[in-house]
GROMACS .gro file of C-alpha atoms in nm:
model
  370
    1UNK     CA    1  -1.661   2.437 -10.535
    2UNK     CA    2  -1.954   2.324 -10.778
    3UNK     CA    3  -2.088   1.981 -10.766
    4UNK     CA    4  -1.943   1.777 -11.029
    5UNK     CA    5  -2.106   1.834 -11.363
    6UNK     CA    6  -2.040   1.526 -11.585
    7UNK     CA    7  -2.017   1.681 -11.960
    8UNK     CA    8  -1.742   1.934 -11.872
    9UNK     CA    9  -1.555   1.707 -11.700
   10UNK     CA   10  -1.488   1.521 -12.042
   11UNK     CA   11  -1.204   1.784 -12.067
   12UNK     CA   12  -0.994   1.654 -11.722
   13UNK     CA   13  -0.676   1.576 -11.871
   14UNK     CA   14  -0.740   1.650 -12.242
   15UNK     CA   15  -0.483   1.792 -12.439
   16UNK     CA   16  -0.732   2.089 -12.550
   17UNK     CA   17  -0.570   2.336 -12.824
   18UNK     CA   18  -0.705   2.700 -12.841
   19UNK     CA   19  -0.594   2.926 -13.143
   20UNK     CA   20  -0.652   3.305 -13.036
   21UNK     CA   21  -0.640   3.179 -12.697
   22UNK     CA   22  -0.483   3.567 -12.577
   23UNK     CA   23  -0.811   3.737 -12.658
   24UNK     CA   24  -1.118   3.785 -12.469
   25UNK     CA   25  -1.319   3.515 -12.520
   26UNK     CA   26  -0.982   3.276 -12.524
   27UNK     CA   27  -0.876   3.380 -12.202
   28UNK     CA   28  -1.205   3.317 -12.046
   29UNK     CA   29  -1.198   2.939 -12.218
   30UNK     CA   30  -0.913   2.898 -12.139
   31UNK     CA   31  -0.924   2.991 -11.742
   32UNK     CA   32  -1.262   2.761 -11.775
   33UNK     CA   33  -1.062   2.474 -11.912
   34UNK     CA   34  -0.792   2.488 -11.663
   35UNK     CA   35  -1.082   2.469 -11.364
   36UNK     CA   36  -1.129   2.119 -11.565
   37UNK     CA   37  -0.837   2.003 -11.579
   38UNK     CA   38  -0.725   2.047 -11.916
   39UNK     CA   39  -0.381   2.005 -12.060
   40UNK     CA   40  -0.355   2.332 -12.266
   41UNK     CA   41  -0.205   2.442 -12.547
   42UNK     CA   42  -0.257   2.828 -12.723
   43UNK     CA   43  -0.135   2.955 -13.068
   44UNK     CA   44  -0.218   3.323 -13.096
   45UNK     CA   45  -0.046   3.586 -13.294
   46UNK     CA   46   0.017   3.885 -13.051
   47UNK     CA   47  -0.116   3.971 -12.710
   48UNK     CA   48  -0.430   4.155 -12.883
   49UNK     CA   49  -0.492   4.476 -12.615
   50UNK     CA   50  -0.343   4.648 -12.347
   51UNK     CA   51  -0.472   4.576 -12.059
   52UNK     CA   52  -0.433   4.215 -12.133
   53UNK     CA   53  -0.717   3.969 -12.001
   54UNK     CA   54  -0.450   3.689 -12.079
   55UNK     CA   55  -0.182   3.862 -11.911
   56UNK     CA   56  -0.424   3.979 -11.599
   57UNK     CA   57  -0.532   3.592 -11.516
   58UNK     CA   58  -0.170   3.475 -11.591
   59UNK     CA   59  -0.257   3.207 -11.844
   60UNK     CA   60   0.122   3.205 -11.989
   61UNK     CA   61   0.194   2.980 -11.667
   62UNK     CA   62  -0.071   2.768 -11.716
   63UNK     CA   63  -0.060   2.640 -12.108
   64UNK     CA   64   0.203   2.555 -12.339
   65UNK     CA   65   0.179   2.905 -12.509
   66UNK     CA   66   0.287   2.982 -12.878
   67UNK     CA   67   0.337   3.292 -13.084
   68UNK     CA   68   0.197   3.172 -13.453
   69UNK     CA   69   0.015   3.370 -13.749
   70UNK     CA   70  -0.267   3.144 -13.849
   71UNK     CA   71  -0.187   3.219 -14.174
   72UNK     CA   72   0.187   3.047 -14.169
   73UNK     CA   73   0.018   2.717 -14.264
   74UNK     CA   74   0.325   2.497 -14.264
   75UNK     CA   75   0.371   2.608 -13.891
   76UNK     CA   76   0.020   2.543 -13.783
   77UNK     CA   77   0.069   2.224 -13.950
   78UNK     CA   78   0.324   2.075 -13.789
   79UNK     CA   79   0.211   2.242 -13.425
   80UNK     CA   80  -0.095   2.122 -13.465
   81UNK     CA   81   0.041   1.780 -13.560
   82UNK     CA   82   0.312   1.773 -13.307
   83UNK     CA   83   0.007   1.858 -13.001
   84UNK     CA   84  -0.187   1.578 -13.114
   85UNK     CA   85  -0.522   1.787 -12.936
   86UNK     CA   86  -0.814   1.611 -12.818
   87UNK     CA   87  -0.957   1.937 -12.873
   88UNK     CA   88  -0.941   2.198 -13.103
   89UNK     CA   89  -1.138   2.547 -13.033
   90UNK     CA   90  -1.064   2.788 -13.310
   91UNK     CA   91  -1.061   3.099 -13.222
   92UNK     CA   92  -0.819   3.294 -13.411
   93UNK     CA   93  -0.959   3.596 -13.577
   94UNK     CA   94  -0.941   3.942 -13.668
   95UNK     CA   95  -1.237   4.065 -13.486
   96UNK     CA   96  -1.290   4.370 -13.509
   97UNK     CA   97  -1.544   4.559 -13.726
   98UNK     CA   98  -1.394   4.889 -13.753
   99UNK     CA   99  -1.019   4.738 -13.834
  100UNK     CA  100  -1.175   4.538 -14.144
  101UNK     CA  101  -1.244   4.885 -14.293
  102UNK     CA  102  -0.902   5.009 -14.246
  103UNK     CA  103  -0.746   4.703 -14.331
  104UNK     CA  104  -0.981   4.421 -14.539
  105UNK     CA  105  -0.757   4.177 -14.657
  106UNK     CA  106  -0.588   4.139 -14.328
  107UNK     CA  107  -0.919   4.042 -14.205
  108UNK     CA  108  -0.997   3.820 -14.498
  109UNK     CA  109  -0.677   3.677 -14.436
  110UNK     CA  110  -0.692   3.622 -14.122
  111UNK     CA  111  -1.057   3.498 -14.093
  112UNK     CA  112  -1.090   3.292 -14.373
  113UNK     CA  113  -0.768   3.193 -14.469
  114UNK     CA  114  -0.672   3.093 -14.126
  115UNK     CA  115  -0.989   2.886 -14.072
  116UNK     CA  116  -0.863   2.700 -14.395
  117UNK     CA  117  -0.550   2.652 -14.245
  118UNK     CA  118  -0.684   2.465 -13.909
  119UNK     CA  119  -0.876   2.270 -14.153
  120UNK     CA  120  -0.585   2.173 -14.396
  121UNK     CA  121  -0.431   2.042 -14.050
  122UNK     CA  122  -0.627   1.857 -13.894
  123UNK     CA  123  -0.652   1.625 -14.239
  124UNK     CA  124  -0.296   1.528 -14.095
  125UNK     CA  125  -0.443   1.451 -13.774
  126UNK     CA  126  -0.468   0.996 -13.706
  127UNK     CA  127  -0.573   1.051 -13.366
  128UNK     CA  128  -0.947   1.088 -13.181
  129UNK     CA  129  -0.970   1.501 -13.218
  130UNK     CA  130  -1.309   1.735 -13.202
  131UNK     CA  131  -1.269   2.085 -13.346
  132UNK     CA  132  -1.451   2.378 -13.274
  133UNK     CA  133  -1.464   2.668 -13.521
  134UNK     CA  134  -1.616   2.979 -13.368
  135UNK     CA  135  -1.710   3.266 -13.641
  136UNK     CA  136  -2.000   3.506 -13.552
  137UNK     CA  137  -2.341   3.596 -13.595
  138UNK     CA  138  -2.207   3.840 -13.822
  139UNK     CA  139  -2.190   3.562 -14.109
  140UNK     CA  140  -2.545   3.561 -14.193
  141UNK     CA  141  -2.711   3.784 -14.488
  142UNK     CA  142  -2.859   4.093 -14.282
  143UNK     CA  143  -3.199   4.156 -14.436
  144UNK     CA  144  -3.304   4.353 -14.167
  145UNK     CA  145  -3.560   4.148 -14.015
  146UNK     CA  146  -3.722   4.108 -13.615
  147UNK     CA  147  -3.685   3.756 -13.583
  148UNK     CA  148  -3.335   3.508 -13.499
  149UNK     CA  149  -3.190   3.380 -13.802
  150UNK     CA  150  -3.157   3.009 -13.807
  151UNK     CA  151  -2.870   2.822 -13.938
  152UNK     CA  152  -3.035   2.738 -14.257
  153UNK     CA  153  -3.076   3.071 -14.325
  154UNK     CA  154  -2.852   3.242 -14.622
  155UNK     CA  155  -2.462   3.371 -14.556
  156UNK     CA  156  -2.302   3.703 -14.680
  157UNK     CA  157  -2.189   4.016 -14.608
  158UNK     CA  158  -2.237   4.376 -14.646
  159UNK     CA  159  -1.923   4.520 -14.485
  160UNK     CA  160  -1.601   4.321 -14.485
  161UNK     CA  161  -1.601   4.173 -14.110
  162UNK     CA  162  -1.896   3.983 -14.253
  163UNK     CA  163  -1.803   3.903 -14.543
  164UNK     CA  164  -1.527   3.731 -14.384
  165UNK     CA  165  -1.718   3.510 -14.143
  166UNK     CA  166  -1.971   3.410 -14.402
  167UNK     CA  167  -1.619   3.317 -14.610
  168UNK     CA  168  -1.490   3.114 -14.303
  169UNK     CA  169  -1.826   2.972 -14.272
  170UNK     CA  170  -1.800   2.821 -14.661
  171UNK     CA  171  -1.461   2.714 -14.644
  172UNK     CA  172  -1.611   2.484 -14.325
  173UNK     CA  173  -1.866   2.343 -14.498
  174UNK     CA  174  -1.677   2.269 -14.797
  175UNK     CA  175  -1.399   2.107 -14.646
  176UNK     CA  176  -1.632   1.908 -14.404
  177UNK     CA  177  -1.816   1.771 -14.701
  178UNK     CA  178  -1.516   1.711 -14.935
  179UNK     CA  179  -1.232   1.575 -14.656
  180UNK     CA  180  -1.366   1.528 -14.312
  181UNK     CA  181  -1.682   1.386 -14.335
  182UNK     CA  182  -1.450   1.057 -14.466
  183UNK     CA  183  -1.242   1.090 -14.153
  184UNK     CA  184  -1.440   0.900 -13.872
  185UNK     CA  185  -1.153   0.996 -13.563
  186UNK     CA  186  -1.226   1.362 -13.676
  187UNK     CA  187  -1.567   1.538 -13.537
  188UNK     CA  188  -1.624   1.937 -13.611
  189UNK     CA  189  -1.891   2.171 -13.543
  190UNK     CA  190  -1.927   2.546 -13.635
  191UNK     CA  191  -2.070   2.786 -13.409
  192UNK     CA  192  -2.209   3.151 -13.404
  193UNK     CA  193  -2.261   3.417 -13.180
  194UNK     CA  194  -2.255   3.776 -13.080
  195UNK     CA  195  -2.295   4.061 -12.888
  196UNK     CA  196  -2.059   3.912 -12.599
  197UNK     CA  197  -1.979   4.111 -12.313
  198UNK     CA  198  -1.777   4.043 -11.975
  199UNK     CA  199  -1.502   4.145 -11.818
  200UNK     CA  200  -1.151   4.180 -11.928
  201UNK     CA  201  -1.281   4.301 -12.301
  202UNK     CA  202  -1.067   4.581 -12.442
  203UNK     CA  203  -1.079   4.572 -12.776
  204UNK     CA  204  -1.134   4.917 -12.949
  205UNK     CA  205  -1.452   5.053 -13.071
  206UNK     CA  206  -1.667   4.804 -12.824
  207UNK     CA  207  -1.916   4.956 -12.608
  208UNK     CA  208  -1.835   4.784 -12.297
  209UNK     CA  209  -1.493   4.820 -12.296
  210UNK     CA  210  -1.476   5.203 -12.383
  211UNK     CA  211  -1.690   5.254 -12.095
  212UNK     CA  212  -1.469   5.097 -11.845
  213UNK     CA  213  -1.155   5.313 -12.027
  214UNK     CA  214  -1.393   5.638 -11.910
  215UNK     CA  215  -1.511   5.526 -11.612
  216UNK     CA  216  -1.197   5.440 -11.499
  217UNK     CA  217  -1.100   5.780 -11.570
  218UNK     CA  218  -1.402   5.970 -11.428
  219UNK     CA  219  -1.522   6.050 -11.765
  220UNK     CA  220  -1.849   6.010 -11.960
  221UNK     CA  221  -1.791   5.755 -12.219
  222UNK     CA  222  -1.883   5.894 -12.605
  223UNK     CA  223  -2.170   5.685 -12.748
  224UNK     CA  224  -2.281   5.730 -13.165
  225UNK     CA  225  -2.574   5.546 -13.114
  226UNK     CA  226  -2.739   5.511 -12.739
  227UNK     CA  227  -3.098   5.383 -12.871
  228UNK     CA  228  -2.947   5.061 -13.075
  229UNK     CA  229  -3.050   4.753 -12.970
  230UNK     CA  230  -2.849   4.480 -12.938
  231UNK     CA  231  -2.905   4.140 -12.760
  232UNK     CA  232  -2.673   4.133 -12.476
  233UNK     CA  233  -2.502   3.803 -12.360
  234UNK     CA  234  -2.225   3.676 -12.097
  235UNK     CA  235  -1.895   3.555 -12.247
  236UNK     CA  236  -1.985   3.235 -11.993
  237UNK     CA  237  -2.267   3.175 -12.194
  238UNK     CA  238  -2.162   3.065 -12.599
  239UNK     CA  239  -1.861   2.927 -12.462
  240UNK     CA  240  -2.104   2.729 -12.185
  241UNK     CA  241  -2.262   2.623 -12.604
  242UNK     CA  242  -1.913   2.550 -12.764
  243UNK     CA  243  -1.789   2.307 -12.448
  244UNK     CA  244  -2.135   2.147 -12.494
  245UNK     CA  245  -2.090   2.091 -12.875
  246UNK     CA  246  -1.750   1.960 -12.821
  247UNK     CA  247  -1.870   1.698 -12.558
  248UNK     CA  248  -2.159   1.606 -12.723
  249UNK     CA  249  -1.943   1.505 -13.033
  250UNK     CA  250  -1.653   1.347 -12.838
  251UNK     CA  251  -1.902   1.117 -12.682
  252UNK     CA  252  -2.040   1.032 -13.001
  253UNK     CA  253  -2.327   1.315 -13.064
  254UNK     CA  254  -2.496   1.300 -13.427
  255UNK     CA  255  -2.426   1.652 -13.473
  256UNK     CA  256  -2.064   1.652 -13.706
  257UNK     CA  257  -2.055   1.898 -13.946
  258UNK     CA  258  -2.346   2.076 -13.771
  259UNK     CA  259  -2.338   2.461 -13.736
  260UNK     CA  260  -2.520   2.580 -13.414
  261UNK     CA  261  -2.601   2.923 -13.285
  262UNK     CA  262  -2.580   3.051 -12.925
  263UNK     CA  263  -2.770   3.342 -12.824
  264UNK     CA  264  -2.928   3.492 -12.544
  265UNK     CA  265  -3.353   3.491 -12.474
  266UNK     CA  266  -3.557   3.842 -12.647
  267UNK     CA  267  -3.603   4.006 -12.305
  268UNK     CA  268  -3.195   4.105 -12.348
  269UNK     CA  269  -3.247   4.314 -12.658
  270UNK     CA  270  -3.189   4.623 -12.465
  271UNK     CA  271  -3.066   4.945 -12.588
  272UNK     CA  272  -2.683   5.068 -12.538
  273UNK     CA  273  -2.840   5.357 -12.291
  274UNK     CA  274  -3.063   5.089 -12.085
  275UNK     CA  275  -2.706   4.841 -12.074
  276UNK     CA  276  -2.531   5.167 -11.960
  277UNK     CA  277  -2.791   5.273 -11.687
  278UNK     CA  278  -2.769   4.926 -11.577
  279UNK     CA  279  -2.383   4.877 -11.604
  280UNK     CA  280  -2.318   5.196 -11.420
  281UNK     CA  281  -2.470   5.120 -11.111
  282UNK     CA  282  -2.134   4.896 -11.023
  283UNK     CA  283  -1.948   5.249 -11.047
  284UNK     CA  284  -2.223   5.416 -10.837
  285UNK     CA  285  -2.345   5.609 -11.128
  286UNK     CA  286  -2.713   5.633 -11.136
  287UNK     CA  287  -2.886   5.760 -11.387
  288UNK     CA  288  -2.769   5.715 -11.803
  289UNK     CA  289  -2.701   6.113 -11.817
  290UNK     CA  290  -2.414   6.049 -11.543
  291UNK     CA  291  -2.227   5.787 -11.788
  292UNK     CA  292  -2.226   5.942 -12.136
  293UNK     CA  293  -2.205   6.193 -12.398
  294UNK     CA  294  -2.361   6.124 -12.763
  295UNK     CA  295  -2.126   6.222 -13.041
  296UNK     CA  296  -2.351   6.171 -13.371
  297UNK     CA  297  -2.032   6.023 -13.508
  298UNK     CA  298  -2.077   5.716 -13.752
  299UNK     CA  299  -1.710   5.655 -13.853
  300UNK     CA  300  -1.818   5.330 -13.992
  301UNK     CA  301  -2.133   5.144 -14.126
  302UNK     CA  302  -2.295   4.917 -13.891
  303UNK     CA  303  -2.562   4.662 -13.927
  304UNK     CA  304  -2.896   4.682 -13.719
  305UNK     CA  305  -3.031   4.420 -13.457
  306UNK     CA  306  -2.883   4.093 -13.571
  307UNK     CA  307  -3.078   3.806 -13.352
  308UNK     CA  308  -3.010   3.454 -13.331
  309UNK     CA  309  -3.240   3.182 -13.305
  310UNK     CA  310  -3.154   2.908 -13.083
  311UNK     CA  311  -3.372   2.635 -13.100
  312UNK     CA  312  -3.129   2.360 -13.291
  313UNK     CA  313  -2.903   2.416 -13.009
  314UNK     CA  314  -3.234   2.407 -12.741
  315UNK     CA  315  -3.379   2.088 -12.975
  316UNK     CA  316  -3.041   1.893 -13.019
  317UNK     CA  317  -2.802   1.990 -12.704
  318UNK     CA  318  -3.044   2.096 -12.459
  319UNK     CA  319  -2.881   2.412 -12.404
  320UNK     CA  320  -3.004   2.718 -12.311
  321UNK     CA  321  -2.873   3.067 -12.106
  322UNK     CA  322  -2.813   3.062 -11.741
  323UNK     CA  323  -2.829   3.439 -11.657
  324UNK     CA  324  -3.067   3.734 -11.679
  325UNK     CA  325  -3.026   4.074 -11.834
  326UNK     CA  326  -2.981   4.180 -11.457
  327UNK     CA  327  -2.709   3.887 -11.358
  328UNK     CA  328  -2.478   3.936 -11.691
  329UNK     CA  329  -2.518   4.320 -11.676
  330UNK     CA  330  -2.388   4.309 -11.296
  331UNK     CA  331  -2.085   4.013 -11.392
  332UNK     CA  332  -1.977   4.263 -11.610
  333UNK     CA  333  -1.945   4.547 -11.426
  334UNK     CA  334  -1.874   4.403 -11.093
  335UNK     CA  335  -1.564   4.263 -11.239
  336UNK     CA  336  -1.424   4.578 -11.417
  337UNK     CA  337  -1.447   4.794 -11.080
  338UNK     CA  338  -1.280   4.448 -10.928
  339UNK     CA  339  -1.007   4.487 -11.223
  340UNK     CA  340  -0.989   4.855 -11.122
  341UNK     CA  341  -0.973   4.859 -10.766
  342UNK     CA  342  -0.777   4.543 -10.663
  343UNK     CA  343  -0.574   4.434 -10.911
  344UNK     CA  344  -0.453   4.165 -10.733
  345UNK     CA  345  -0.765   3.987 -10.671
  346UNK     CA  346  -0.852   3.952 -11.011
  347UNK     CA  347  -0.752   3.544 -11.111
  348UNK     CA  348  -0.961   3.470 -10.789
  349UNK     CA  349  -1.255   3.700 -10.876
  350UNK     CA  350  -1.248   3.510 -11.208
  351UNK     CA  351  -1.256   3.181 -11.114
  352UNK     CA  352  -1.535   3.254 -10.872
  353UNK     CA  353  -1.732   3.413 -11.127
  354UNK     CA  354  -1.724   3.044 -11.346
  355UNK     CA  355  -1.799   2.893 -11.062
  356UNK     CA  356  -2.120   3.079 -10.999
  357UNK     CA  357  -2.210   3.052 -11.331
  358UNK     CA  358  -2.162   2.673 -11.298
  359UNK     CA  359  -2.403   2.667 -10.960
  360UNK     CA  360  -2.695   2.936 -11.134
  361UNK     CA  361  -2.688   2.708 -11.434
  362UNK     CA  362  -2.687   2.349 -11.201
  363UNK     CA  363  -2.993   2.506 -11.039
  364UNK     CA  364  -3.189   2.567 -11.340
  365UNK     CA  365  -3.111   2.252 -11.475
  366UNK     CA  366  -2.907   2.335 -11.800
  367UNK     CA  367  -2.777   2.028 -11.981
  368UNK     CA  368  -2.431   2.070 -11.948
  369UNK     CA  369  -2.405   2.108 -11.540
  370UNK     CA  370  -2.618   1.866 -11.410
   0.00000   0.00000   0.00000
C-alpha cells in the first residue's frame, strides 16, 4: 500500500456525495474515495454505457446508490438534505458532444439546469459541506489560439455542449456571489478539464473508447481526423486536482468561489495517430497503419486544440501532473486488454493502478501525496 498521504486522507469517514457517480470519471472517484475511506453516496440517472465501468468495479455494493434526474429538483433537494454530505462532487452531465446536436435542450437541461439544482440545495444545507462542480474545458470562448486559456479568460460557446458548460459555469458564479458567499459552513469551487482518457471509458464517439470496441474485435478502428491534436491526460490526474480543491477548502483554503483548471504539461499535445501508435502497442500492434482506417467523415463540428493553463492551480494548490505521455498512454491501454482478457481481475487491476499513481506522484513530490 502507499505511504499515508495526509490531504486525501481528509475523506476517511466522510459522508462524500457524487452526482453522475455511474460514469467514467465517477466510477474512478468513486473507487478512489472508497481506498480512503469514504462513506459514499451516488445520484445518477441511468447506468450511462454498456460495458459499465460502474458495474465492472462493483461500486453498487460499495455506496448508498440512487437512481435521480438532476433535473427533479424537489428530489435532489430533499436527498441531498437527507445525506447531509461533507462532500459534494458534481458530476452529473450530459457529456457528450455529438448527443448535444441530436438532442440540445436535453443537454442544456441537464448541464445547466442540473448544476442549478445542486446549487438551489445546498442553500438548505446547516451543516460543514464543500462542493465540487466539475464542467469542462469546453466552457471557454474558442478563439482559436496556441496558448492555455486561463480562468479569467471569456466563456461561450459555439456548438451546444459548450454552450452548456459556459451556462453551468454562470449559473455558479451567480449563485456563489448572490447566496453562498453569505453561507460561511458552505465552501465551493468550480473546476475544468478535458481531453480525459483511461480505462473503462465507453461513451460513443470518443477516440479511446472506439478503439478498444475495434480492437477488441480485431478491427481497425475508423478515425475522421488522425492529425488533430489534442492534449492527452489520465482520468487520475483532474480528479488528483478536484480532491485537492476539496481539501484545501475543507481545511480552510482561501480559494471559495474559485474556478481552477487541470490540465496536463505541452509535451502531451499529441496527435490522435501518435496516441494510437502509442496505445496500440498494449494490443501488440505496431505501427499506426495496423490500428486504423480514416473515414473523411465530419458528422459533427468540432473545435480545434483547446489548452488549459494551469498555473492558478500550480500558484495556489501546488498541484501539478504525475504521469508522462508514455505512463498515461500505457494505463490506458494496459487496462483495456486487462478488461478484455481477464475480466475478473479487473477491481484489483484498478485499485492497483490508484495506488501507483499515488507512489509516482509521492515520488515527485506533488502536493497532495506527500
Amino acid at each position: 500500500m502507499p505511504q499515508t498521504h495526509q490531504m486525501l486522507e481528509i475523506f476517511s469517514g466522510k459522508k462524500v456525495l457524487i452526482t453522475g457517480h455511474t460514469g467514467f470519471k465517477g466510477s474512478w472517484l468513486s473507487l478512489w474515495l472508497k481506498q480512503k475511506g469514504a462513506k459514499l453516496y451516488g445520484i445518477s440517472k441511468d447506468i450511462p454505457t454498456q460495458p459499465s465501468l460502474f458495474e465492472a468495479l462493483e461500486l453498487e455494493q460499495e455506496m448508498e446508490h440512487i437512481f435521480m434526474d438532476i433535473r427533479d429538483l424537489s428530489s435532489i433537494k430533499s436527498e441531498i438534505k437527507r445525506i447531509a454530505p461533507d462532500f459534494i462532487f458534481h458530476m452529473a452531465a450530459q457529456p457528450i458532444v455529438s448527443l448535444s446536436y441530436s438532442d440540445p435542450v436535453d443537454t442544456f437541461t441537464t448541464n445547466a439546469i442540473g448544476t442549478a439544482n445542486v446549487l438551489e440545495a445546498i442553500r438548505d444545507l446547516d451543516q460543514k459541506c464543500v462542493v465540487i462542480f466539475i464542467t469542462s474545458d469546453k466552457c471557454y470562448e474558442n478563439v482559436e489560439w496556441v496558448w492555455g486559456y486561463k480562468e479569467t479568460d471569456m466563456l461561450g460557446g459555439k456548438d451546444i455542449y459548450s454552450g452548456s458548460k459556459a451556462a453551468a459555469e454562470i449559473i455558479i458564479h451567480s449563485y456563489y456571489h448572490s447566496f453562498i458567499k453569505k453561507m460561511p459552513h458552505i465552501k465551493m469551487a468550480s473546476v475544468r478539464a478535458g481531453n480525459v482518457i483511461g480505462g473503462g471509458d465507453w461513451a460513443a464517439d470518443r477516440i479511446v473508447p472506439d478503439c478498444m470496441r475495434s480492437w477488441s474485435q480485431n478491427e481497425k478502428v475508423e478515425i475522421r481526423n488522425p492529425g488533430a491534436t489534442r492534449p492527452w491526460q489520465h482520468v487520475l490526474e483532474p480528479l488528483s486536482g478536484y480532491l485537492s480543491i476539496a481539501a484545501e477548502l475543507w481545511n480552510g483554503g482561501d480559494f471559495n468561489g474559485e474556478s481552477y483548471n487541470f490540465g496536463p504539461p505541452s509535451e502531451n499535445n499529441i496527435t490522435v495517430m501518435e496516441l494510437l501508435e502509442k496505445l496500440g502497442k498494449s494490443w501488440g500492434l505496431e505501427k499506426a497503419e495496423d490500428t486504423y482506417t480514416q473515414t473523411g467523415e465530419l458528422k459533427f463540428s468540432e473545435a480545434g486544440l483547446v489548452k488549459l493553463n494551469c498555473d492558478k492551480a500550480l500558484f495556489d494548490l501546488k498541484w501539478q501532473p504525475t504521469l508522462n505521455i508514455s505512463e498515461l498512454i500505457q494505463y490506458t491501454g494496459d487496462w483495456y486488454y486487462m478488461y478484455y482478457n481477464n475480466p475478473n481481475d479487473v477491481l484489483t487491476y484498478t485499485n492497483q493502478q490508484i495506488s501507483d499513481y499515488e507512489k509516482k506522484a509521492f515520488l515527485k513530490k506533488v502536493a497532495w501525496s506527500i
